[in-house]
Amino acid sequence: MKIEHIGIAVADMELAIKTYEQLLQTPCYKKEQVASEGVETAFFQLADSKIELLEAMHEESPIAKFILKKGEGIHHIAFEVEDIIAEMKRLSALGYQILNEVPKKGADNKLVCFLHPKSAHGVLVELCQEIK
Ligand code: ZN
């Protein structure tokens, strides 16, 4: 496992991309919509991990609800796993609350699942596995 990326909820994607391009001194390499989640994403590559900016596409999006409740900020931390099904089984058996029963297709060619923040001391955790 490594930290694959950190997801940041933003209110204005164009503005946020400019901010992070300046901050990280690297261009956004990919923008992608995940319609099932109602989010537009933008990615920045760092040495061994990424920053994922998330903007709501509509009011029903979890990102819209997050921003309404907490404002902009860190939304989730994503850990890369080799075998997402095995990890989901392992964590579920240990009592972690898994938010989606089956892995779903996330942005950036990944299978993903989320753990409830209550299971991780207030942090929304994403497990992700590269689709080969
Ligand atoms: Zn993510």
XYZ file of C-alpha atoms and ligand atoms in Angstrom:
133
model
C 0.000 0.000 0.000
C 0.998 3.550 -0.673
C -0.916 6.799 -0.736
C -2.125 6.782 -4.328
C -3.722 10.213 -4.093
C -5.356 12.773 -1.862
C -8.779 14.003 -2.963
C -9.610 17.671 -2.438
C -13.130 19.050 -2.789
C -13.153 22.378 -4.627
C -15.899 24.846 -5.441
C -14.394 26.267 -8.636
C -12.390 23.798 -10.712
C -10.754 26.299 -13.076
C -9.573 28.429 -10.188
C -8.412 25.389 -8.217
C -6.432 24.029 -11.194
C -4.616 27.358 -11.507
C -3.878 27.378 -7.787
C -2.488 23.826 -7.765
C -0.528 24.289 -10.997
C 1.226 27.233 -9.369
C 1.638 25.479 -6.053
C 2.974 22.185 -7.407
C 4.683 23.608 -10.495
C 3.255 20.824 -12.593
C 0.366 20.939 -15.067
C -2.920 19.141 -14.556
C -2.409 16.013 -16.689
C -5.953 14.737 -16.829
C -9.535 15.908 -16.383
C -12.259 13.328 -16.198
C -15.925 13.206 -15.301
C -17.247 10.397 -13.133
C -20.941 10.623 -13.907
C -21.951 7.964 -11.358
C -20.528 10.155 -8.579
C -21.552 13.447 -10.146
C -18.000 14.760 -10.074
C -15.503 16.346 -12.358
C -11.942 15.415 -11.443
C -8.529 16.872 -12.261
C -5.230 15.141 -11.519
C -1.712 16.287 -10.737
C 1.181 13.859 -10.685
C 3.685 14.130 -7.857
C 6.733 11.904 -7.428
C 4.935 8.832 -6.189
C 1.373 9.993 -5.622
C -1.244 12.349 -6.990
C -3.561 15.154 -6.068
C -7.148 14.749 -7.245
C -9.333 17.840 -7.345
C -13.078 17.133 -7.173
C -15.826 19.494 -8.237
C -19.541 18.719 -8.041
C -21.386 18.450 -11.365
C -24.766 18.949 -9.697
C -26.363 19.494 -6.287
C -26.958 15.798 -5.613
C -23.257 15.032 -5.903
C -21.552 13.896 -2.672
C -19.027 16.676 -3.295
C -21.771 19.324 -3.324
C -23.044 17.967 -0.004
C -19.527 17.855 1.439
C -18.821 21.489 0.495
C -22.173 22.610 1.856
C -21.399 20.931 5.192
C -17.681 21.498 5.585
C -16.524 23.865 2.871
C -13.639 23.172 0.506
C -10.838 20.934 1.718
C -9.422 17.449 1.947
C -12.185 15.013 1.051
C -10.482 11.613 1.097
C -7.190 9.751 1.165
C -6.747 6.949 -1.347
C -4.571 3.927 -0.656
C -3.464 1.731 -3.504
C -4.059 -1.981 -3.029
C -3.066 -5.024 -5.066
C -6.340 -6.872 -4.673
C -9.299 -4.691 -3.781
C -11.734 -7.591 -3.274
C -9.398 -9.276 -0.797
C -8.862 -5.990 1.072
C -12.598 -5.322 1.228
C -13.164 -8.799 2.669
C -10.337 -8.406 5.164
C -11.513 -4.999 6.411
C -15.156 -5.954 6.447
C -14.321 -8.980 8.634
C -12.510 -6.620 11.010
C -15.645 -4.489 11.328
C -14.802 -1.597 9.006
C -17.847 -0.076 7.369
C -17.509 -0.355 3.609
C -19.680 2.077 1.681
C -20.005 0.115 -1.543
C -20.456 -3.639 -1.513
C -18.779 -4.122 -4.879
C -15.847 -2.107 -6.217
C -16.899 0.600 -8.660
C -15.163 2.203 -11.578
C -13.513 5.403 -10.405
C -11.518 8.077 -12.183
C -8.043 7.474 -13.599
C -8.564 3.835 -14.565
C -9.197 2.524 -11.073
C -11.521 0.189 -9.257
C -12.440 1.895 -6.012
C -14.299 1.424 -2.784
C -14.793 3.739 0.159
C -14.667 3.172 3.914
C -16.946 5.222 6.125
C -15.101 8.033 7.956
C -16.436 6.599 11.237
C -14.279 3.538 10.557
C -11.115 5.620 10.187
C -11.271 8.342 12.834
C -12.973 10.907 10.657
C -11.180 10.263 7.377
C -12.996 9.046 4.283
C -10.704 6.313 2.973
C -10.652 5.165 -0.640
C -9.093 1.876 -1.631
C -8.084 1.759 -5.254
C -6.706 -0.842 -7.573
C -5.360 -0.136 -11.021
C -7.435 -1.729 -13.810
C -5.055 -3.763 -15.930
Zn -10.085 9.539 -5.132
